[in-house]
Amino acid sequence: MKFSPYPYQQYCIDRIVSDPAIGLFLDMGLGKTVITLSAIRELRYNRWAVSKPLIIAPKKVAEATWSKEAAKWEHLTMMRIVPILGTTQQRLRALATPADAYVINRENVVWLVEHFKNAWPFDMVILDESSSFKNGQSKRFKALKLVRSRIKRIVELTGTPSSNGLEDLWAQLYLLDEGARLGRTISAYRQMYFTPDKRNRTTIFSYAPMDGSFDRIKQAISDICISMKASDYLTLPDVLENDIPVALDAAAAKAYHQLETELLLQVDEDTITAGSAGVLTGKLLQLCNGAIYNESHVPVAVHDCKIDAFMELIEQLNGQHALVFYSFQHDRDRLMEALTETKLRVRVYANAEDEAAWNRGEIDVLLAHPASCGYGLNLQQGGHHAIWFGLTWSLEQYEQANKRLHRNGQEHPVVIHHLLVQGGMDETVREALKDKGDMQNALLAALKVRIREVGGGGNAQRRNRGSRQNSSG
């Protein structure tokens, strides 16, 4: 296929070629992959400016997306993309193979840095989904930081650079400019642009942006980052959202209320932390879906209310294909069990062959975890219905997953269905995703509200019972 770049694509290619460090914060579907490969080709063959580019990507993207994109376009077919994947021996063989660019999954960045140490050979690094490096305390960030001075050119690609708030930007920008714009430490960044938010006497749990911080940060990084939205450059079909309420039967509602009450009242609202909040909401979300892991990590089925609503929705689609996102393994297993009773062609997404089969129209229902197929996959040819059986707190995963269908080449309006248990944690997560705010703060705030609603005077009553027991003893 002949590549005729849109003006915005050519602009991005030119910026990668001219700028030694650049962040392309481009919306999903704008062609980040072909833009980057075209720039690599120009730098490597026409300008002799780079000799060994490295692409760091999510695992599924590293396995197939970059190679497929190179094979797709006429001007890139001569480029050899070598994945550095598999066992240690397979990775070493890949490193010894001549290539125009190497692709490694982000989980192996630490191994790669430790393998080469001071002999780091990659003069150009592309971070596909740079938001994977937003945590300045992560091992992958620290590993790449060690070799940053040996990297002559760096490109960051993402559509969601700050899905959880402006704090996400610091680590990504540090890898671009080594702290020149937003400070050399996260503490310096917070001091310049944030103020302590949720805290107790000794610990600060979160930070809130100061007034005007967004505009100040935007101005500080505008020379090194490009931000574009698909809606400004492409004519895409509409996205329609369909929230489907799921009512629990009496037994299921009783079980949910009991679990919610017991879990929430175990944690005093003044000492709730992100760790305990994650455990609490995880269990409640599991129960919304119909099953919950016991202490031995064995799933225990509680109800089929959401499964029944899901099957009704599948029936209403009348044969239209559906991409279904699940949260837990027991969701996947129970969905598969329910779907086996139909004549539908069902598959769980695992690799590039599943992507191809879906786009060929050979799959009626494709089950996928948002973390496994949220990046790089082009699924717009196989259908236009996405069903969220279980929601995620991650705004980044949510938006990226939906963009698998709503991207350039989609010919139909995309319908995003959400199965939401009424009065359950599903609705809390849905509202947080709508607000597109700080997910962790939303989670903590939601739990505190629920503690007050569920507990009422429960905490006081529990303390009184404890006092009576102690005095009687």
Short mmCIF file of C-alpha atoms in Angstrom, two decimals:
data_model
loop_
_atom_site.label_atom_id
_atom_site.label_comp_id
_atom_site.label_asym_id
_atom_site.label_seq_id
_atom_site.Cartn_x
_atom_site.Cartn_y
_atom_site.Cartn_z
CA MET A 1 0.00 0.00 0.00
CA LYS A 2 1.30 3.42 -0.93
CA PHE A 3 1.67 5.83 1.97
CA SER A 4 0.44 9.35 1.29
CA PRO A 5 0.79 11.08 4.65
CA TYR A 6 -1.78 13.53 5.87
CA PRO A 7 -0.29 16.98 6.51
CA TYR A 8 -0.32 16.36 10.27
CA GLN A 9 1.50 13.04 9.73
CA GLN A 10 4.18 14.69 7.62
CA TYR A 11 4.57 17.38 10.28
CA CYS A 12 5.13 14.72 12.94
CA ILE A 13 7.62 12.86 10.73
CA ASP A 14 9.55 16.07 10.18
CA ARG A 15 9.61 16.82 13.91
CA ILE A 16 10.98 13.35 14.75
CA VAL A 17 13.68 13.85 12.12
CA SER A 18 14.62 17.35 13.28
CA ASP A 19 14.25 17.03 17.07
CA PRO A 20 16.51 14.71 19.10
CA ALA A 21 13.73 14.37 21.73
CA ILE A 22 10.02 14.61 20.97
CA GLY A 23 6.79 13.50 22.58
CA LEU A 24 3.95 12.68 20.20
CA PHE A 25 0.82 12.71 22.34
CA LEU A 26 -1.43 11.67 19.49
CA ASP A 27 -4.93 10.30 19.83
CA MET A 28 -5.51 6.67 18.96
CA GLY A 29 -5.99 6.10 15.23
CA LEU A 30 -3.78 8.93 13.97
CA GLY A 31 -1.06 6.58 12.74
CA LYS A 32 1.70 6.86 15.34
CA THR A 33 3.33 3.64 14.12
CA VAL A 34 3.64 4.51 10.43
CA ILE A 35 4.73 8.05 11.35
CA THR A 36 7.55 6.71 13.52
CA LEU A 37 8.69 4.03 11.07
CA SER A 38 8.76 6.59 8.26
CA ALA A 39 10.94 8.86 10.39
CA ILE A 40 13.26 5.95 11.29
CA ARG A 41 13.61 5.14 7.60
CA GLU A 42 14.51 8.75 6.81
CA LEU A 43 17.01 9.01 9.66
CA ARG A 44 18.63 5.65 8.96
CA TYR A 45 18.85 5.53 5.18
CA ASN A 46 18.75 9.12 3.95
CA ARG A 47 20.54 10.95 6.74
CA TRP A 48 22.66 8.26 8.38
CA ALA A 49 21.68 9.84 11.70
CA VAL A 50 20.85 6.62 13.58
CA SER A 51 22.20 3.10 13.35
CA LYS A 52 20.31 1.00 15.91
CA PRO A 53 16.78 2.07 16.86
CA LEU A 54 14.97 0.31 19.72
CA ILE A 55 11.20 0.30 20.15
CA ILE A 56 9.82 -0.44 23.63
CA ALA A 57 6.17 -1.47 23.50
CA PRO A 58 3.43 -3.42 25.30
CA LYS A 59 3.95 -7.16 24.79
CA LYS A 60 1.14 -7.80 22.31
CA VAL A 61 2.15 -4.75 20.29
CA ALA A 62 5.79 -5.85 20.31
CA GLU A 63 4.80 -9.29 19.04
CA ALA A 64 3.08 -8.18 15.86
CA THR A 65 2.00 -4.57 15.40
CA TRP A 66 5.30 -2.97 14.36
CA SER A 67 6.24 -5.78 11.98
CA LYS A 68 2.77 -5.80 10.42
CA GLU A 69 2.82 -2.04 9.96
CA ALA A 70 6.20 -2.18 8.20
CA ALA A 71 4.92 -4.93 5.87
CA LYS A 72 1.75 -2.98 5.14
CA TRP A 73 3.30 0.10 3.51
CA GLU A 74 5.21 0.10 0.25
CA HIS A 75 7.95 2.48 1.41
CA LEU A 76 8.60 0.39 4.55
CA THR A 77 8.58 -3.16 3.19
CA MET A 78 12.37 -3.26 2.99
CA MET A 79 12.70 -2.53 6.71
CA ARG A 80 13.44 -5.52 8.93
CA ILE A 81 11.84 -5.33 12.36
CA VAL A 82 13.22 -7.88 14.84
CA PRO A 83 11.28 -8.60 18.06
CA ILE A 84 13.37 -9.26 21.17
CA LEU A 85 10.96 -11.65 22.86
CA GLY A 86 10.73 -15.11 24.36
CA THR A 87 13.30 -16.91 26.47
CA THR A 88 16.68 -15.45 27.34
CA GLN A 89 18.33 -17.45 24.55
CA GLN A 90 15.73 -16.32 22.03
CA ARG A 91 16.24 -12.71 23.05
CA LEU A 92 20.01 -13.02 22.73
CA ARG A 93 19.66 -14.51 19.25
CA ALA A 94 17.37 -11.66 18.27
CA LEU A 95 19.93 -9.11 19.48
CA ALA A 96 22.55 -10.79 17.31
CA THR A 97 20.31 -10.56 14.23
CA PRO A 98 20.87 -7.58 11.89
CA ALA A 99 17.82 -5.32 11.79
CA ASP A 100 16.60 -1.85 10.92
CA ALA A 101 14.83 -1.64 14.25
CA TYR A 102 14.43 -3.86 17.29
CA VAL A 103 11.24 -4.21 19.35
CA ILE A 104 11.17 -5.32 22.97
CA ASN A 105 8.33 -5.54 25.45
CA ARG A 106 8.49 -3.11 28.35
CA GLU A 107 8.75 -5.90 30.93
CA ASN A 108 12.20 -6.79 29.57
CA VAL A 109 13.68 -3.30 29.66
CA VAL A 110 15.42 -3.98 32.97
CA TRP A 111 16.95 -7.18 31.55
CA LEU A 112 18.13 -5.33 28.44
CA VAL A 113 19.83 -2.57 30.43
CA GLU A 114 21.50 -5.06 32.75
CA HIS A 115 22.62 -7.14 29.78
CA PHE A 116 24.45 -4.30 28.02
CA LYS A 117 25.34 -2.10 31.02
CA ASN A 118 27.87 0.51 29.84
CA ALA A 119 27.90 -0.91 26.32
CA TRP A 120 24.33 0.23 25.56
CA PRO A 121 24.14 0.11 21.73
CA PHE A 122 20.78 1.74 20.88
CA ASP A 123 21.22 5.32 19.74
CA MET A 124 17.48 5.87 19.20
CA VAL A 125 14.70 4.72 21.54
CA ILE A 126 10.98 4.86 20.85
CA LEU A 127 8.63 4.43 23.81
CA ASP A 128 5.37 3.10 22.39
CA GLU A 129 2.82 4.04 25.06
CA SER A 130 5.17 6.18 27.12
CA SER A 131 2.54 6.27 29.85
CA SER A 132 3.96 2.85 30.80
CA PHE A 133 6.91 4.86 32.19
CA LYS A 134 4.85 7.39 34.15
CA ASN A 135 5.88 5.92 37.52
CA GLY A 136 9.24 7.35 38.52
CA GLN A 137 9.67 4.58 41.11
CA SER A 138 9.21 1.72 38.66
CA LYS A 139 12.13 -0.52 37.76
CA ARG A 140 11.66 0.07 34.04
CA PHE A 141 11.88 3.85 34.48
CA LYS A 142 14.97 3.61 36.66
CA ALA A 143 16.63 1.23 34.19
CA LEU A 144 16.04 3.52 31.23
CA LYS A 145 17.16 6.51 33.28
CA LEU A 146 20.56 4.82 33.76
CA VAL A 147 21.22 4.72 30.00
CA ARG A 148 19.42 7.93 29.03
CA SER A 149 22.70 9.79 28.52
CA ARG A 150 23.73 7.19 25.91
CA ILE A 151 20.56 7.68 23.87
CA LYS A 152 20.97 10.31 21.15
CA ARG A 153 17.33 10.37 20.04
CA ILE A 154 14.17 9.53 21.93
CA VAL A 155 10.52 9.52 20.82
CA GLU A 156 7.57 9.05 23.15
CA LEU A 157 4.24 7.90 21.76
CA THR A 158 0.95 7.87 23.64
CA GLY A 159 -2.64 8.96 23.37
CA THR A 160 -3.09 9.22 27.13
CA PRO A 161 -0.03 10.90 28.69
CA SER A 162 -1.79 11.89 31.93
CA SER A 163 -4.72 9.52 32.39
CA ASN A 164 -4.51 9.74 36.19
CA GLY A 165 -3.66 13.43 36.42
CA LEU A 166 -0.81 15.84 35.74
CA GLU A 167 1.59 13.99 38.05
CA ASP A 168 1.88 11.30 35.36
CA LEU A 169 3.81 13.72 33.14
CA TRP A 170 6.95 14.13 35.23
CA ALA A 171 8.63 10.75 34.60
CA GLN A 172 7.76 10.80 30.90
CA LEU A 173 9.16 14.29 30.45
CA TYR A 174 12.26 13.41 32.45
CA LEU A 175 13.11 10.70 29.92
CA LEU A 176 12.75 13.29 27.16
CA ASP A 177 14.83 16.13 28.62
CA GLU A 178 16.41 14.71 31.81
CA GLY A 179 14.50 17.12 34.01
CA ALA A 180 15.15 20.37 32.16
CA ARG A 181 11.49 21.44 31.94
CA LEU A 182 9.60 19.91 34.85
CA GLY A 183 12.40 19.46 37.37
CA ARG A 184 15.00 16.80 38.04
CA THR A 185 12.93 15.12 40.78
CA ILE A 186 9.25 14.42 41.33
CA SER A 187 9.52 16.43 44.56
CA ALA A 188 10.71 19.49 42.66
CA TYR A 189 7.88 19.04 40.15
CA ARG A 190 5.28 18.81 42.92
CA GLN A 191 6.71 21.86 44.64
CA MET A 192 6.39 23.92 41.46
CA TYR A 193 2.92 22.86 40.35
CA PHE A 194 1.05 21.07 43.17
CA THR A 195 -0.17 21.41 46.72
CA PRO A 196 -0.75 18.59 49.24
CA ASP A 197 -4.31 17.27 49.03
CA LYS A 198 -5.36 14.19 51.01
CA ARG A 199 -3.14 13.62 54.01
CA ASN A 200 -2.98 12.69 57.66
CA ARG A 201 -0.59 14.03 60.26
CA THR A 202 2.51 12.38 58.82
CA THR A 203 1.69 11.17 55.32
CA ILE A 204 0.58 12.93 52.13
CA PHE A 205 -1.58 10.56 50.08
CA SER A 206 -2.16 12.76 47.04
CA TYR A 207 -1.45 16.15 45.51
CA ALA A 208 -3.78 18.61 43.80
CA PRO A 209 -2.67 20.95 40.99
CA MET A 210 -2.30 24.60 41.90
CA ASP A 211 -4.48 27.09 40.05
CA GLY A 212 -3.08 27.61 36.59
CA SER A 213 -0.78 24.58 36.75
CA PHE A 214 -2.20 23.01 33.60
CA ASP A 215 -1.45 26.10 31.49
CA ARG A 216 2.01 26.53 33.04
CA ILE A 217 2.94 22.89 32.42
CA LYS A 218 1.56 23.03 28.90
CA GLN A 219 3.68 26.09 28.16
CA ALA A 220 6.78 24.49 29.68
CA ILE A 221 6.61 21.39 27.49
CA SER A 222 5.04 22.81 24.31
CA ASP A 223 8.34 22.94 22.44
CA ILE A 224 9.09 19.25 22.99
CA CYS A 225 5.59 17.68 22.87
CA ILE A 226 2.92 17.56 20.17
CA SER A 227 -0.68 16.90 21.13
CA MET A 228 -3.36 16.03 18.57
CA LYS A 229 -6.89 14.68 18.77
CA ALA A 230 -8.29 12.32 16.13
CA SER A 231 -11.51 14.34 15.91
CA ASP A 232 -9.50 17.35 14.67
CA TYR A 233 -7.92 15.48 11.76
CA LEU A 234 -10.07 12.46 10.88
CA THR A 235 -13.73 12.01 10.15
CA LEU A 236 -14.67 9.16 12.45
CA PRO A 237 -18.12 7.72 13.06
CA ASP A 238 -19.94 8.60 16.24
CA VAL A 239 -19.45 6.79 19.54
CA LEU A 240 -22.68 5.87 21.30
CA GLU A 241 -22.70 4.82 24.94
CA ASN A 242 -25.33 2.42 26.24
CA ASP A 243 -25.50 1.94 30.01
CA ILE A 244 -27.45 -1.23 30.80
CA PRO A 245 -28.71 -1.47 34.39
CA VAL A 246 -28.45 -4.91 35.97
CA ALA A 247 -30.76 -5.67 38.87
CA LEU A 248 -29.61 -8.25 41.39
CA ASP A 249 -32.12 -10.81 42.60
CA ALA A 250 -32.94 -10.90 46.30
CA ALA A 251 -30.31 -13.49 47.22
CA ALA A 252 -27.58 -11.76 45.22
CA ALA A 253 -28.50 -8.33 46.59
CA LYS A 254 -28.35 -9.70 50.14
CA ALA A 255 -24.93 -11.27 49.48
CA TYR A 256 -23.61 -8.04 47.97
CA HIS A 257 -24.91 -5.89 50.82
CA GLN A 258 -23.42 -8.26 53.39
CA LEU A 259 -20.00 -8.26 51.71
CA GLU A 260 -20.05 -4.51 51.21
CA THR A 261 -20.99 -3.84 54.81
CA GLU A 262 -18.42 -6.22 56.26
CA LEU A 263 -15.59 -5.02 54.05
CA LEU A 264 -16.23 -1.32 54.40
CA LEU A 265 -16.67 -1.38 58.14
CA GLN A 266 -13.35 -3.18 58.51
CA VAL A 267 -11.62 0.01 57.39
CA ASP A 268 -12.01 3.22 59.31
CA GLU A 269 -12.59 6.12 56.91
CA ASP A 270 -9.76 8.14 58.41
CA THR A 271 -7.14 5.48 57.73
CA ILE A 272 -8.23 4.11 54.39
CA THR A 273 -5.32 3.82 51.93
CA ALA A 274 -5.02 3.14 48.23
CA GLY A 275 -3.92 -0.42 48.96
CA SER A 276 -6.91 -1.28 51.09
CA ALA A 277 -9.21 0.63 48.72
CA GLY A 278 -8.03 -1.51 45.83
CA VAL A 279 -8.74 -4.73 47.74
CA LEU A 280 -12.17 -3.55 48.81
CA THR A 281 -13.33 -2.37 45.40
CA GLY A 282 -11.82 -5.43 43.70
CA LYS A 283 -13.94 -7.78 45.77
CA LEU A 284 -17.08 -5.69 45.28
CA LEU A 285 -16.53 -5.53 41.53
CA GLN A 286 -16.05 -9.29 41.43
CA LEU A 287 -19.35 -9.80 43.21
CA CYS A 288 -21.08 -7.39 40.82
CA ASN A 289 -19.94 -9.70 38.02
CA GLY A 290 -21.30 -12.77 39.79
CA ALA A 291 -18.39 -14.61 41.43
CA ILE A 292 -15.64 -13.94 43.93
CA TYR A 293 -12.30 -15.53 44.75
CA ASN A 294 -12.07 -17.16 48.17
CA GLU A 295 -8.95 -17.19 50.34
CA SER A 296 -7.53 -20.06 48.26
CA HIS A 297 -8.06 -18.01 45.09
CA VAL A 298 -10.78 -20.39 43.95
CA PRO A 299 -13.76 -18.62 42.33
CA VAL A 300 -17.09 -19.07 44.10
CA ALA A 301 -20.17 -18.39 41.96
CA VAL A 302 -22.78 -16.22 43.68
CA HIS A 303 -25.26 -15.17 40.99
CA ASP A 304 -25.87 -15.11 37.22
CA CYS A 305 -27.67 -11.76 37.05
CA LYS A 306 -25.03 -10.03 34.94
CA ILE A 307 -24.42 -13.13 32.84
CA ASP A 308 -28.14 -13.24 32.05
CA ALA A 309 -28.14 -9.55 31.10
CA PHE A 310 -25.09 -10.14 28.92
CA MET A 311 -26.73 -13.05 27.08
CA GLU A 312 -29.85 -10.96 26.50
CA LEU A 313 -27.68 -8.21 25.00
CA ILE A 314 -25.91 -10.70 22.73
CA GLU A 315 -29.30 -11.94 21.55
CA GLN A 316 -30.43 -8.36 20.86
CA LEU A 317 -27.38 -7.79 18.65
CA ASN A 318 -28.88 -10.31 16.20
CA GLY A 319 -25.58 -11.68 14.95
CA GLN A 320 -23.61 -8.43 15.01
CA HIS A 321 -20.12 -9.11 16.30
CA ALA A 322 -19.14 -8.02 19.81
CA LEU A 323 -15.80 -7.28 21.45
CA VAL A 324 -16.29 -8.13 25.13
CA PHE A 325 -14.01 -6.83 27.89
CA TYR A 326 -13.82 -8.81 31.12
CA SER A 327 -12.02 -8.03 34.40
CA PHE A 328 -11.27 -11.34 36.13
CA GLN A 329 -10.42 -14.84 34.96
CA HIS A 330 -13.59 -16.20 36.48
CA ASP A 331 -15.51 -13.66 34.35
CA ARG A 332 -13.89 -15.09 31.24
CA ASP A 333 -14.57 -18.69 32.28
CA ARG A 334 -18.20 -18.05 33.14
CA LEU A 335 -18.75 -16.09 29.92
CA MET A 336 -17.25 -18.91 27.89
CA GLU A 337 -19.45 -21.43 29.66
CA ALA A 338 -22.58 -19.40 28.93
CA LEU A 339 -21.62 -18.80 25.29
CA THR A 340 -20.89 -22.47 24.59
CA GLU A 341 -24.63 -23.09 24.72
CA THR A 342 -25.06 -20.88 21.65
CA LYS A 343 -23.98 -21.45 18.05
CA LEU A 344 -21.82 -18.35 18.09
CA ARG A 345 -18.16 -18.44 17.14
CA VAL A 346 -16.40 -17.41 20.35
CA ARG A 347 -12.72 -16.87 21.03
CA VAL A 348 -10.55 -15.40 23.77
CA TYR A 349 -8.02 -12.95 22.37
CA ALA A 350 -4.48 -14.28 22.64
CA ASN A 351 -2.40 -13.24 19.63
CA ALA A 352 -2.20 -11.69 16.18
CA GLU A 353 -4.07 -14.61 14.60
CA ASP A 354 -7.11 -13.76 16.71
CA GLU A 355 -6.88 -10.16 15.53
CA ALA A 356 -6.76 -11.29 11.90
CA ALA A 357 -9.64 -13.76 12.34
CA TRP A 358 -11.78 -11.07 13.98
CA ASN A 359 -11.14 -8.62 11.13
CA ARG A 360 -11.98 -11.34 8.59
CA GLY A 361 -15.37 -11.70 10.24
CA GLU A 362 -14.69 -15.22 11.53
CA ILE A 363 -15.44 -14.43 15.21
CA ASP A 364 -18.85 -13.47 16.57
CA VAL A 365 -17.78 -12.78 20.15
CA LEU A 366 -14.19 -11.93 21.02
CA LEU A 367 -13.42 -11.95 24.75
CA ALA A 368 -10.48 -9.80 25.81
CA HIS A 369 -8.92 -8.34 28.92
CA PRO A 370 -8.37 -4.58 28.42
CA ALA A 371 -4.75 -4.91 29.57
CA SER A 372 -3.99 -7.48 26.86
CA CYS A 373 -5.48 -5.77 23.83
CA GLY A 374 -5.61 -2.13 24.78
CA TYR A 375 -2.72 -0.95 22.59
CA GLY A 376 -1.89 -1.10 18.93
CA LEU A 377 -4.57 -3.53 17.77
CA ASN A 378 -6.70 -2.66 14.76
CA LEU A 379 -10.08 -4.34 15.31
CA GLN A 380 -12.26 -1.83 13.47
CA GLN A 381 -12.93 -4.15 10.52
CA GLY A 382 -14.50 -6.94 12.55
CA GLY A 383 -17.31 -5.14 14.32
CA HIS A 384 -18.54 -1.99 16.02
CA HIS A 385 -20.00 -3.19 19.33
CA ALA A 386 -17.92 -3.23 22.53
CA ILE A 387 -19.37 -4.68 25.72
CA TRP A 388 -17.85 -3.97 29.13
CA PHE A 389 -18.84 -6.95 31.27
CA GLY A 390 -16.61 -5.64 34.05
CA LEU A 391 -15.18 -2.12 34.16
CA THR A 392 -11.64 -1.06 35.00
CA TRP A 393 -10.55 1.82 37.22
CA SER A 394 -7.84 2.64 34.68
CA LEU A 395 -8.97 5.46 32.42
CA GLU A 396 -6.05 4.72 30.13
CA GLN A 397 -7.03 1.07 29.68
CA TYR A 398 -10.67 2.04 29.21
CA GLU A 399 -10.02 4.61 26.49
CA GLN A 400 -7.38 2.54 24.74
CA ALA A 401 -9.62 -0.53 24.67
CA ASN A 402 -12.55 1.39 23.18
CA LYS A 403 -10.25 2.79 20.50
CA ARG A 404 -9.63 -0.70 19.13
CA LEU A 405 -12.96 -0.27 17.31
CA HIS A 406 -13.25 3.51 17.04
CA ARG A 407 -10.36 4.26 14.74
CA ASN A 408 -9.62 5.21 11.16
CA GLY A 409 -11.33 2.73 8.81
CA GLN A 410 -14.38 2.09 11.00
CA GLU A 411 -17.45 2.43 8.81
CA HIS A 412 -20.19 2.27 11.46
CA PRO A 413 -21.04 4.17 14.63
CA VAL A 414 -19.34 2.43 17.54
CA VAL A 415 -21.59 1.40 20.41
CA ILE A 416 -20.02 0.98 23.86
CA HIS A 417 -22.25 -1.07 26.17
CA HIS A 418 -21.70 -1.02 29.94
CA LEU A 419 -23.33 -3.66 32.13
CA LEU A 420 -23.80 -1.91 35.48
CA VAL A 421 -25.18 -3.44 38.68
CA GLN A 422 -27.63 -0.95 40.15
CA GLY A 423 -26.38 0.49 43.40
CA GLY A 424 -23.14 -1.46 43.09
CA MET A 425 -19.50 -0.55 42.68
CA ASP A 426 -20.00 -0.72 38.89
CA GLU A 427 -21.82 2.61 38.98
CA THR A 428 -19.08 4.23 41.05
CA VAL A 429 -16.41 3.20 38.56
CA ARG A 430 -18.55 4.34 35.64
CA GLU A 431 -19.00 7.80 37.15
CA ALA A 432 -15.27 8.07 37.82
CA LEU A 433 -14.52 7.22 34.18
CA LYS A 434 -17.02 9.82 33.02
CA ASP A 435 -15.35 12.47 35.15
CA LYS A 436 -11.94 11.49 33.71
CA GLY A 437 -10.27 12.65 36.88
CA ASP A 438 -7.70 11.13 39.19
CA MET A 439 -8.82 7.52 39.48
CA GLN A 440 -7.15 6.89 42.82
CA ASN A 441 -8.67 9.98 44.40
CA ALA A 442 -12.05 9.05 42.96
CA LEU A 443 -11.71 5.55 44.39
CA LEU A 444 -10.82 6.80 47.85
CA ALA A 445 -13.57 9.42 47.86
CA ALA A 446 -16.16 6.91 46.67
CA LEU A 447 -15.24 4.43 49.38
CA LYS A 448 -15.45 7.05 52.09
CA VAL A 449 -18.92 7.99 50.93
CA ARG A 450 -19.93 4.33 50.89
CA ILE A 451 -18.54 3.82 54.40
CA ARG A 452 -20.77 6.60 55.66
CA GLU A 453 -23.78 5.29 53.72
CA VAL A 454 -23.31 1.65 54.62
CA GLY A 455 -22.02 2.15 58.14
CA GLY A 456 -24.17 5.01 59.29
CA GLY A 457 -23.84 4.54 62.99
CA GLY A 458 -22.27 1.15 62.37
CA ASN A 459 -18.78 2.15 63.45
CA ALA A 460 -20.08 3.63 66.67
CA GLN A 461 -22.25 0.61 67.27
CA ARG A 462 -19.33 -1.72 66.67
CA ARG A 463 -17.11 0.26 69.04
CA ASN A 464 -19.86 0.23 71.66
CA ARG A 465 -20.21 -3.55 71.33
CA GLY A 466 -16.47 -3.88 71.74
CA SER A 467 -16.52 -1.69 74.86
CA ARG A 468 -19.30 -3.75 76.42
CA GLN A 469 -17.41 -6.95 75.63
CA ASN A 470 -14.23 -5.58 77.14
CA SER A 471 -15.96 -4.39 80.29
CA SER A 472 -17.76 -7.67 80.76
CA GLY A 473 -14.48 -9.54 80.40
#
